[in-house]
mmCIF file of C-alpha atoms in Angstrom:
data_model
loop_
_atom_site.group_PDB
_atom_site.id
_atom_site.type_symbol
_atom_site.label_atom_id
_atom_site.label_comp_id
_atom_site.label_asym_id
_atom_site.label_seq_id
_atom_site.Cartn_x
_atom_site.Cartn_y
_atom_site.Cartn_z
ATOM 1 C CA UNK J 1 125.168 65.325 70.440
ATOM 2 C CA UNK J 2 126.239 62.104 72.310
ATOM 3 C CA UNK J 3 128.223 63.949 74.852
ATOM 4 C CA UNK J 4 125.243 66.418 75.495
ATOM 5 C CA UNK J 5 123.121 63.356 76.390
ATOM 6 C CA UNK J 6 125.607 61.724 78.294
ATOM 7 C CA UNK J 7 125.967 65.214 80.636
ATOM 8 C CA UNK J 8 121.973 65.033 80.897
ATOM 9 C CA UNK J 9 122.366 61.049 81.792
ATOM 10 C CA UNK J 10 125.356 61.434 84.107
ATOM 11 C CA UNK J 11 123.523 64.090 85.681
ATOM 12 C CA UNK J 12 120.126 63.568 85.799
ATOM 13 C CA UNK J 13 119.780 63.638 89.432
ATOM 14 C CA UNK J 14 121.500 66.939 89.905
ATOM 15 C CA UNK J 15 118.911 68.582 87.133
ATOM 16 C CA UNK J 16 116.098 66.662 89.117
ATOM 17 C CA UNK J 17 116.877 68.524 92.100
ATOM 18 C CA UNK J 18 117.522 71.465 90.445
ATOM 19 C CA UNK J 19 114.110 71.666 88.835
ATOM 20 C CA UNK J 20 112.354 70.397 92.284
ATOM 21 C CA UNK J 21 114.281 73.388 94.324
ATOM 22 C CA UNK J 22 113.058 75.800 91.431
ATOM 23 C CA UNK J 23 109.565 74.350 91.618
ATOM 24 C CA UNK J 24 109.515 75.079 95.616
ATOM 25 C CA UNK J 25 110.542 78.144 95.257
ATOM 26 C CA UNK J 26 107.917 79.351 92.864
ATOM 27 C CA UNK J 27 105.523 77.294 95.253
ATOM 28 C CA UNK J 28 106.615 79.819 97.674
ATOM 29 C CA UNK J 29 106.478 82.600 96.026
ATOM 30 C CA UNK J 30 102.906 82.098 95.487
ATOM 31 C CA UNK J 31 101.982 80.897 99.034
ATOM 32 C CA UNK J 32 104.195 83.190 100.232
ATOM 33 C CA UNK J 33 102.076 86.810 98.382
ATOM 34 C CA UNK J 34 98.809 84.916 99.231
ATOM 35 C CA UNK J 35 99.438 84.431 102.469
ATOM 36 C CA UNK J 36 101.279 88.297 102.466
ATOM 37 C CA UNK J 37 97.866 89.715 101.869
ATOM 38 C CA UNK J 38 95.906 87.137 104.049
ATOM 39 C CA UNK J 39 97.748 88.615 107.276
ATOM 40 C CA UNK J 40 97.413 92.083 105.559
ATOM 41 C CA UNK J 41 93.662 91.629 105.697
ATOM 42 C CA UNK J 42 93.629 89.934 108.865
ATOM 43 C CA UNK J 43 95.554 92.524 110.750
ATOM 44 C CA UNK J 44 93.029 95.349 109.241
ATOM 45 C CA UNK J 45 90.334 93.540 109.992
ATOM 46 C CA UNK J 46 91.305 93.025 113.762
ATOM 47 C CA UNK J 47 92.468 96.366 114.256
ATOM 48 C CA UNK J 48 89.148 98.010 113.021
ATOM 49 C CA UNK J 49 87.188 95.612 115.280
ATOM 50 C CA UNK J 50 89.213 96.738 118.113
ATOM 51 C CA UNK J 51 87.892 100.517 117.258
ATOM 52 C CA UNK J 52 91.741 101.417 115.720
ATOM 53 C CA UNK J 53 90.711 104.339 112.963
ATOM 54 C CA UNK J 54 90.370 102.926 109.562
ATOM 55 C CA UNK J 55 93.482 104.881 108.297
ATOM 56 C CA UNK J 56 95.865 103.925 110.487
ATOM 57 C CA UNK J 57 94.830 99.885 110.092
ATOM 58 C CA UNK J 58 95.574 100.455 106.262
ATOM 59 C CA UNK J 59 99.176 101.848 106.955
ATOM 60 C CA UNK J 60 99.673 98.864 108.974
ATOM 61 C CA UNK J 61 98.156 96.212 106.938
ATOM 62 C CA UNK J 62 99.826 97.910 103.516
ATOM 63 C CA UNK J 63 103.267 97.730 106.039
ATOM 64 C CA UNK J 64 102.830 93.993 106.911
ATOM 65 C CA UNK J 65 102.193 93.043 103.369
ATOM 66 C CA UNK J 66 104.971 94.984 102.450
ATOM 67 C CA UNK J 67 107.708 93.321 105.029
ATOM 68 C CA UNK J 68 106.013 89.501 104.417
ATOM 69 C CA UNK J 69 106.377 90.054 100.867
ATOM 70 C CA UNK J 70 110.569 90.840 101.535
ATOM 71 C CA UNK J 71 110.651 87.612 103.574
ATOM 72 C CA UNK J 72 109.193 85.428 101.292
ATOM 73 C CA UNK J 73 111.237 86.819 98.211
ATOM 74 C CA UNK J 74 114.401 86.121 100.475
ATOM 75 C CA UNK J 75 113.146 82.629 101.137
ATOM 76 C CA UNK J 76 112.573 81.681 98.070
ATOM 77 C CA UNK J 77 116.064 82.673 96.667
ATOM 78 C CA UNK J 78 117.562 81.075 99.559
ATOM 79 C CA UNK J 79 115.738 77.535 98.295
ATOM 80 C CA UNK J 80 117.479 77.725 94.934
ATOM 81 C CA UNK J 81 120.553 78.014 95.932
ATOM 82 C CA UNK J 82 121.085 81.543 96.398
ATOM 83 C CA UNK J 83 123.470 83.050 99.182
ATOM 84 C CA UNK J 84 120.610 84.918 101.365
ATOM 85 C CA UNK J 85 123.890 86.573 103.414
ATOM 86 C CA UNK J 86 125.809 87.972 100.423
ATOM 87 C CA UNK J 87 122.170 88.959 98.414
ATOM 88 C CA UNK J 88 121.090 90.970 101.994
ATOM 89 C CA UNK J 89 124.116 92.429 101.911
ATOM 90 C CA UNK J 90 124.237 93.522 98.160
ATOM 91 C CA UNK J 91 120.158 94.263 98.815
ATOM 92 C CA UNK J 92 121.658 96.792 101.570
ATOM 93 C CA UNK J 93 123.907 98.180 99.893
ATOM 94 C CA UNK J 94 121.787 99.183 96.924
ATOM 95 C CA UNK J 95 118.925 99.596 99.249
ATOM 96 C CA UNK J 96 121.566 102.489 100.490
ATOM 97 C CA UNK J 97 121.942 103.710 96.868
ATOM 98 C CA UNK J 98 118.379 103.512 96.054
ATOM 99 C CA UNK J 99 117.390 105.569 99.700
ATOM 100 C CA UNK J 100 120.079 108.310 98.385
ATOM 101 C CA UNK J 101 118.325 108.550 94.869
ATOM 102 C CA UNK J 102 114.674 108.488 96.667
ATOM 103 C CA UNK J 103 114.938 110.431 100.251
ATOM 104 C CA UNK J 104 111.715 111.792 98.858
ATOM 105 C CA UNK J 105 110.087 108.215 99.066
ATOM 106 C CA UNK J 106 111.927 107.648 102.112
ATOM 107 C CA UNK J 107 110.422 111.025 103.276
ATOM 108 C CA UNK J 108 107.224 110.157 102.699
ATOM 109 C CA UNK J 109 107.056 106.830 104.033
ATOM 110 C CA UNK J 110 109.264 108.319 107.393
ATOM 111 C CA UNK J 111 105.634 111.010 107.577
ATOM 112 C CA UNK J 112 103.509 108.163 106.990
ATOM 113 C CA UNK J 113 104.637 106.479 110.210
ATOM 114 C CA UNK J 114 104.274 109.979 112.535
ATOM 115 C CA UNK J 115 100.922 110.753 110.816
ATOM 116 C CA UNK J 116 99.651 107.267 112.253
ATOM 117 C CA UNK J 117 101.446 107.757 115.619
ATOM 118 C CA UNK J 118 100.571 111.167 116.664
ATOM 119 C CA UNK J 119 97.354 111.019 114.481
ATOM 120 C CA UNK J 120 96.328 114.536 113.777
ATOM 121 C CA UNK J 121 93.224 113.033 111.836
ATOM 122 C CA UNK J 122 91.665 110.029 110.762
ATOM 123 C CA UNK J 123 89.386 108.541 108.133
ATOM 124 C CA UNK J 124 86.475 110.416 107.815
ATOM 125 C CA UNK J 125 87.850 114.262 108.749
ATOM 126 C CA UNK J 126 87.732 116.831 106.309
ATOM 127 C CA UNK J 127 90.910 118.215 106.595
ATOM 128 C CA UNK J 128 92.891 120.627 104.622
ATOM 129 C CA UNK J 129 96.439 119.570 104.295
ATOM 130 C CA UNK J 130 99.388 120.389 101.438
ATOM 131 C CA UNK J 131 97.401 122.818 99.324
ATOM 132 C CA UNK J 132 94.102 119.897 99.585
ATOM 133 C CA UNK J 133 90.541 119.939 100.902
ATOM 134 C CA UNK J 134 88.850 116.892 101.531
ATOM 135 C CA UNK J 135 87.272 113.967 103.713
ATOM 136 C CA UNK J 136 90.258 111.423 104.600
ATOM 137 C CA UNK J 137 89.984 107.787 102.821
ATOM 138 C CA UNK J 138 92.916 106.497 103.606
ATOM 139 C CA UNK J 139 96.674 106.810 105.025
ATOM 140 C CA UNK J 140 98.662 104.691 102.818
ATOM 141 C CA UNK J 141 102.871 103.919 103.413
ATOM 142 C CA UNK J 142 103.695 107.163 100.831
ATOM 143 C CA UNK J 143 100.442 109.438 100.439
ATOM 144 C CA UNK J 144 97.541 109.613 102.197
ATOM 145 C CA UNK J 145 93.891 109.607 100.048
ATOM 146 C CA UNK J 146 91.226 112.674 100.324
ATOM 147 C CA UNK J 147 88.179 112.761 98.345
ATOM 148 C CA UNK J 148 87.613 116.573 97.329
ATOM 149 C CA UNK J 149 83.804 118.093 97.694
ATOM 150 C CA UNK J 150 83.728 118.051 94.450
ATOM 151 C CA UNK J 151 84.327 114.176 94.383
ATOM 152 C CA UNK J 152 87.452 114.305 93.173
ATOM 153 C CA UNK J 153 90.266 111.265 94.112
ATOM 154 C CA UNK J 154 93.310 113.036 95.366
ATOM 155 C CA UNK J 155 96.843 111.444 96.834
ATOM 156 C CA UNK J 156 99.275 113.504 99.032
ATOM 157 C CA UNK J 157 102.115 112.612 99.882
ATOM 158 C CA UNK J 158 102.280 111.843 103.178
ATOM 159 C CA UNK J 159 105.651 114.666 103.600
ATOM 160 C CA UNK J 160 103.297 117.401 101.389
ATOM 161 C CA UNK J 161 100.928 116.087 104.642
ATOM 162 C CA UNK J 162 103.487 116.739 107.462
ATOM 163 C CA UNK J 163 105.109 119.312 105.564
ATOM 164 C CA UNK J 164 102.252 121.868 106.212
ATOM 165 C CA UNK J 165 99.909 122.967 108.303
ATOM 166 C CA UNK J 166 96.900 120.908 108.781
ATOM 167 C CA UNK J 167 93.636 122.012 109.902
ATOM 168 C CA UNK J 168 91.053 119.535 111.056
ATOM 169 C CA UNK J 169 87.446 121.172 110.409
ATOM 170 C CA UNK J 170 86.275 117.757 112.114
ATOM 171 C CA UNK J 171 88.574 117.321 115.212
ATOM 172 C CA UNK J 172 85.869 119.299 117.556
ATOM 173 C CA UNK J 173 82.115 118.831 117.539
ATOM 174 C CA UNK J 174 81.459 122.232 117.181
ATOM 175 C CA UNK J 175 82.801 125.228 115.593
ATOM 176 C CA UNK J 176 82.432 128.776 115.832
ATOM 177 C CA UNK J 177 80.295 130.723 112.587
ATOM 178 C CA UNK J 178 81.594 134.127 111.751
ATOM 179 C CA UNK J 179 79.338 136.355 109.787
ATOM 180 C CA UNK J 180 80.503 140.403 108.454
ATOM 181 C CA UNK J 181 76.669 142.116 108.097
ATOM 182 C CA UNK J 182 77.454 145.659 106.683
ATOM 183 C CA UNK J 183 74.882 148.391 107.199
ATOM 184 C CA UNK J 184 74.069 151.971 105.926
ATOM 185 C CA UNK J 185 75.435 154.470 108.327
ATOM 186 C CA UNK J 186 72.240 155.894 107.986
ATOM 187 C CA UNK J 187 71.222 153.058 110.188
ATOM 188 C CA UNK J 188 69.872 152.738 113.710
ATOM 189 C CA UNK J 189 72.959 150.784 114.851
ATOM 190 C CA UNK J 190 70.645 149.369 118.675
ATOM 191 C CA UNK J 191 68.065 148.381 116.063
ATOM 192 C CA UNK J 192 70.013 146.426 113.620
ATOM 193 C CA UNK J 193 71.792 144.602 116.867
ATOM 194 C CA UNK J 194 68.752 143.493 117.970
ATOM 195 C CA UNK J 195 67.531 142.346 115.097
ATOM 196 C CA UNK J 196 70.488 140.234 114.462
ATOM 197 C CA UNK J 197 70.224 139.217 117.994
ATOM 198 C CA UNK J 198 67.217 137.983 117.590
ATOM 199 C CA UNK J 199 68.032 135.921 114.103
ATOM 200 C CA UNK J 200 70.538 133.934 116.257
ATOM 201 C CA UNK J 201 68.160 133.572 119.728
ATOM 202 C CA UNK J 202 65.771 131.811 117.364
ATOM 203 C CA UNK J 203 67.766 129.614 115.122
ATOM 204 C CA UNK J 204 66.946 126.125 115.890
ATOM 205 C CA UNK J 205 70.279 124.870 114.636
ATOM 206 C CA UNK J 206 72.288 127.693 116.727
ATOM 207 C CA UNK J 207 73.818 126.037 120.212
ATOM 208 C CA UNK J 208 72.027 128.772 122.723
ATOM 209 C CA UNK J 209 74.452 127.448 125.801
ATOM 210 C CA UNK J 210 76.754 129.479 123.838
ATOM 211 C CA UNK J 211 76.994 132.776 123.726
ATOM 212 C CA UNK J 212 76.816 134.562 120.548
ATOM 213 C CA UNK J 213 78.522 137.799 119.485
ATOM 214 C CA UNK J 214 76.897 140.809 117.938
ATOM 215 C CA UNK J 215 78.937 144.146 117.652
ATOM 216 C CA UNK J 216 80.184 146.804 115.652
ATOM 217 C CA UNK J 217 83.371 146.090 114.281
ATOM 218 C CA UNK J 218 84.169 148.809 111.701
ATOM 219 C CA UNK J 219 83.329 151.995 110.484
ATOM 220 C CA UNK J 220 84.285 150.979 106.265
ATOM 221 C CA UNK J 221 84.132 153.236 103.492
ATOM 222 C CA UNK J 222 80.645 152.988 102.825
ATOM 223 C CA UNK J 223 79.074 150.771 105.877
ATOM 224 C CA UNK J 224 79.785 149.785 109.527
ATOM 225 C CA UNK J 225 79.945 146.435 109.636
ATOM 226 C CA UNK J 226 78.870 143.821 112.351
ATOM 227 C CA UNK J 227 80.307 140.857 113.894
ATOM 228 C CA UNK J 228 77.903 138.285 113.835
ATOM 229 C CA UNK J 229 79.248 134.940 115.532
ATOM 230 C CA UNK J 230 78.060 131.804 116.609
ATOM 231 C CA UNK J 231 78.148 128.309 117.574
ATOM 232 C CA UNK J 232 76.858 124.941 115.630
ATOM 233 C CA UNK J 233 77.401 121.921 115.765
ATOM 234 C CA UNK J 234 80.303 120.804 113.174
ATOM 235 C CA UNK J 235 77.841 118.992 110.798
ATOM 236 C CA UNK J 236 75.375 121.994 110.574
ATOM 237 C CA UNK J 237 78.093 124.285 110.014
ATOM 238 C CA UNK J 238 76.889 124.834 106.159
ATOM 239 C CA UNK J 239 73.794 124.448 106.336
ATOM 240 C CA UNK J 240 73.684 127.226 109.047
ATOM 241 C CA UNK J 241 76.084 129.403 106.909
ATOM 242 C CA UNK J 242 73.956 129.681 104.078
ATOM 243 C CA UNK J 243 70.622 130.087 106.431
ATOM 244 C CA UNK J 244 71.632 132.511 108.200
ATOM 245 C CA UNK J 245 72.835 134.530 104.859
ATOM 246 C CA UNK J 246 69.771 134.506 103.703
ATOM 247 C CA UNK J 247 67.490 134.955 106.987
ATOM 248 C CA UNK J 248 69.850 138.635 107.795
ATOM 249 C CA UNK J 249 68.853 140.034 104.274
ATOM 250 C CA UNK J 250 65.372 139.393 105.143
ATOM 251 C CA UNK J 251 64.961 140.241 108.132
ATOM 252 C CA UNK J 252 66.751 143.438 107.571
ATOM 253 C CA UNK J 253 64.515 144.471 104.453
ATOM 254 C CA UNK J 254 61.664 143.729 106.583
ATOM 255 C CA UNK J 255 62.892 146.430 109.042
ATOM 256 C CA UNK J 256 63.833 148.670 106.883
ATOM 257 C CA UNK J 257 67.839 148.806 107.721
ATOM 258 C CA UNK J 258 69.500 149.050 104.418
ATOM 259 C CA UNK J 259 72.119 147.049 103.223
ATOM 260 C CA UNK J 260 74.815 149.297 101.605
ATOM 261 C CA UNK J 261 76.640 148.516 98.219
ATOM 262 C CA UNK J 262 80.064 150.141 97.147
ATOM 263 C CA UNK J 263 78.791 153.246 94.924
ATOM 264 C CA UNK J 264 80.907 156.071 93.853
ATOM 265 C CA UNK J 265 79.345 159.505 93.536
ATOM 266 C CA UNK J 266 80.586 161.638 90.459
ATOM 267 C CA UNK J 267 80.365 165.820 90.624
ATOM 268 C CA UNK J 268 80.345 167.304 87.292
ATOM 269 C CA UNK J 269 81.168 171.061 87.696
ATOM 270 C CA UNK J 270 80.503 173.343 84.798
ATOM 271 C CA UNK J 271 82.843 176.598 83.682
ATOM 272 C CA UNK J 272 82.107 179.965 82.833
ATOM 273 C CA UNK J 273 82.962 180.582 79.380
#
């Protein structure tokens, strides 16, 4: 017991210091997240007020926060005591083991960076991207965020993303509506085309510096069937679809052009005993 208090006596000072450079460190640690996520923020924030999409100012603030976080970690070891060269070197080393075990990580964060360079949507779209639907949150370093139409919170990773086509239904400000109206072949066929053309000429929400299609596009089994195609503006797209649905069958009724429906006929032939 006497010895242990003369090693604390004798070396009071060295303890002292000890416990002040451990202090620091945990000092820095703090300061150092805090101010991690302060320049996080900061950068978003100045990016979006600069007009850069919301998306990509989340990859970079989440990638700031992310490389601020390293440094300060590194810092703080470095204040106890800690070799910084030899731990940066053992870091990289199992940073090279850990990259082998997670290339799909690695992957993803490698599609996260060309998503946000050659930005083939931003927050807002509705895309439709690695087997998902959805309006674009966010574009995070691994996965990017869609919310479903359904409201439904769904991550992708950002090489499912890359990995697969993507179609943006809200790159252009207007998109084409393609309609199939099948008719009896019993049908006056100038009639019907006129009547369609006439739906479309008088649709408020149909663009009519566009021209519209109407034609015969096949003779099927039991109808020929129409081409009906037009333009709207991207946001009316559905609410056009589902007007003009209804409008055709109307108007069709009203002039008498039937509307076929699959059927199947059935002789029965009787034999002479």
């Amino acid at each position: 017991m006497e010895n242990i208090k003369d090693w604390f006596t004798d070396n009071q000072g060295l303890l002292l210091n000890h416990l002040i450079s451990l202090v620091t460190a945990l000092l820095i640690l703090w300061l150092g997240t805090k101010l991690a996520r302060y320049l996080a923020n900061a950068c978003k924030n100045i990016l979006i007020k600069k007009s850069i999409d919301a998306a990509v100012a989340s990859f970079v603030s989440s990638l700031i926060h992310a490389v601020v976080v390293a440094a300060v970690i590194i810092a703080a070891l470095s204040h106890v005591g800690i070799q910084t060269a030899t731990f940066v070197a053992i870091l990289g080393a199992a940073g090279l083991a850990i990259g082998l075990s997670l290339q799909g990580s690695l992957s993803n964060f490698a599609s996260g960076i060309l998503i946000t360079i050659f930005r083939p949507f931003k927050a807002g779209d509705f895309i439709e991207a690695g087997g998902v639907a959805g309006v674009v949150k966010e574009i995070q370093i691994f996965s990017t965020v869609l919310t479903t139409p359904d409201n439904k919170y769904v991550v992708v990773p950002n090489a499912q993303v890359t990995g697969s086509p993507i179609t943006n239904y809200s790159r252009h400000d207007i998109r084409r509506l393609d309609l199939v109206v099948g008719v009896s072949y019993e049908a006056d066929l100038q009639k019907t085309e006129s009547v369609l053309r006439d739906i479309l000429s008088k649709h408020e929400l149909v663009l009519q510096d566009k021209d519209f299609t109407v034609g015969v596009a096949a003779l099927a089994d039991s109808s020929v069937n129409f081409n009906v195609r037009s333009w709207v503006n991207t946001a009316d797209y559905w609410t056009v679809f589902y007007d003009l649905n209804k409008t055709i069958k109307i108007e069709l009724e009203r002039n008498d052009i039937a509307i076929p429906f699959p059927q199947m006929d059935v002789h029965l032939h009787s034999e002479k005993s």
